[in-house]
Amino acid sequence: MRLSTVRRPGGQTAAGRVEGDEIVLLPYASVGTLIASGPDWKEAAAAPGGETVALDDADLAPLVPQPPKIVCMGLNYATHLREMGRTPPTHPTLFAKYASSLIGPTDDIVVPPVTDAVDWEGELAFVIGTTVRFADEPAARAAIAGYTVMNDITMRDWQFRTLQFLQGKTFEGSTPLGPALVTPDELGDAGDLALRTLVNGEVMQKSRTSDLLFPAAEIVRYVSQFMTLVPGDVLTTGTPGGVGHGRDPKVYLTDGDVVTVEIEGVGTTRNTIRSA
């Protein structure tokens, strides 16, 4: 099953089930509220819907517009560790984002004038579907509602102002999330998917999720040891090598650039950089 969140007239949104070239709208405000509606959310998602919209014409909102938590993974591909001059971690490297950073999968990324070091980080993300704490590996795997695409746009000049780099990771309106949640029964366990990031059509990142140091279920298991994960939480798996900051000379996104993240079987985000 593939699920998306669609913007509707009057500033409203609706969850929808993707069927071929249409989205069947469901009586929930978003994919997040659908998943949080209860343990039968999958049945609710599969139920007959009413209005349909053409997939190509749909204005897609962030997949989960108001997640309870956004927990992000850093330094999770060996190629990215090398280009950033880091040693392999013994435990997952985590940071947070906030809901105000999220935008839709084709929205413009509007960059304020306070930064001039805007970088791309294409990555596989996933959404929690079941409340989980102190999970073992099977419980952690079962807690994943489905997978999606995130571009962890990073303002490097802000990230590296201090050892704590949250301020460079959660700029308002900077993080595309979508276009759809793909459930594990359709996708599998996402253990070996091709990932590419392109800037103006040029491939910048190219890897496979089989290269992750800590796969999705291990991230869930680890995070659940110190806090409860709940339906609608968004977690990410980190980015592979090929970011702009790791190049010589460094390359950053500027006004008019188009940045695309493609993940096999999951979907594509495509966003244009706009200077505020």
Coordinates of N, CA and C in Angstrom, one line a residue, residues 2 122-125 148-150 187 193-196 209 261-269:
R2 N 0.4 2.3 -0.7 CA 1.1 3.5 -0.8 C 0.1 4.6 -0.3
G122 N 20.2 13.1 0.8 CA 19.1 12.2 0.5 C 19.2 11.0 1.4
E123 N 18.0 10.6 1.9 CA 18.0 9.5 2.8 C 16.6 8.8 2.9
L124 N 16.7 7.5 3.3 CA 15.5 6.8 3.5 C 15.0 7.1 4.9
A125 N 13.7 7.4 5.0 CA 13.0 7.7 6.3 C 11.9 6.6 6.5
T148 N 9.6 6.1 3.5 CA 9.4 7.2 2.6 C 10.8 7.9 2.3
V149 N 10.8 9.0 1.7 CA 12.0 9.7 1.3 C 12.1 11.0 2.1
M150 N 13.3 11.3 2.6 CA 13.6 12.6 3.2 C 14.8 13.2 2.5
L187 N 6.8 -3.1 0.0 CA 8.2 -2.8 -0.3 C 9.2 -3.9 0.2
L193 N 18.0 -1.1 -1.1 CA 17.3 -0.3 -2.1 C 18.4 0.7 -2.7
A194 N 18.3 1.0 -4.0 CA 19.1 2.0 -4.6 C 18.7 3.4 -4.2
L195 N 19.6 4.3 -3.9 CA 19.3 5.7 -3.5 C 20.2 6.6 -4.4
R196 N 19.6 7.6 -4.9 CA 20.4 8.6 -5.7 C 19.9 10.0 -5.3
T209 N 20.8 1.0 0.4 CA 20.5 0.9 1.8 C 21.2 -0.3 2.5
V261 N 15.8 13.6 -4.9 CA 16.2 12.3 -4.2 C 15.3 11.2 -4.7
E262 N 15.9 10.1 -5.1 CA 15.2 9.0 -5.6 C 15.6 7.8 -4.8
I263 N 14.6 7.0 -4.3 CA 14.8 5.7 -3.7 C 14.0 4.7 -4.3
E264 N 14.7 3.6 -4.7 CA 14.0 2.5 -5.5 C 12.8 2.0 -4.7
G265 N 11.7 1.9 -5.4 CA 10.5 1.4 -4.8 C 9.8 2.3 -3.8
V266 N 10.3 3.4 -3.5 CA 9.8 4.3 -2.5 C 9.2 5.6 -3.1
G267 N 10.0 6.3 -3.9 CA 9.5 7.5 -4.5 C 10.6 8.5 -4.7
T268 N 10.2 9.7 -5.0 CA 11.1 10.8 -5.4 C 10.7 12.1 -4.8
T269 N 11.6 12.8 -4.2 CA 11.4 14.3 -3.9 C 12.1 15.1 -4.9

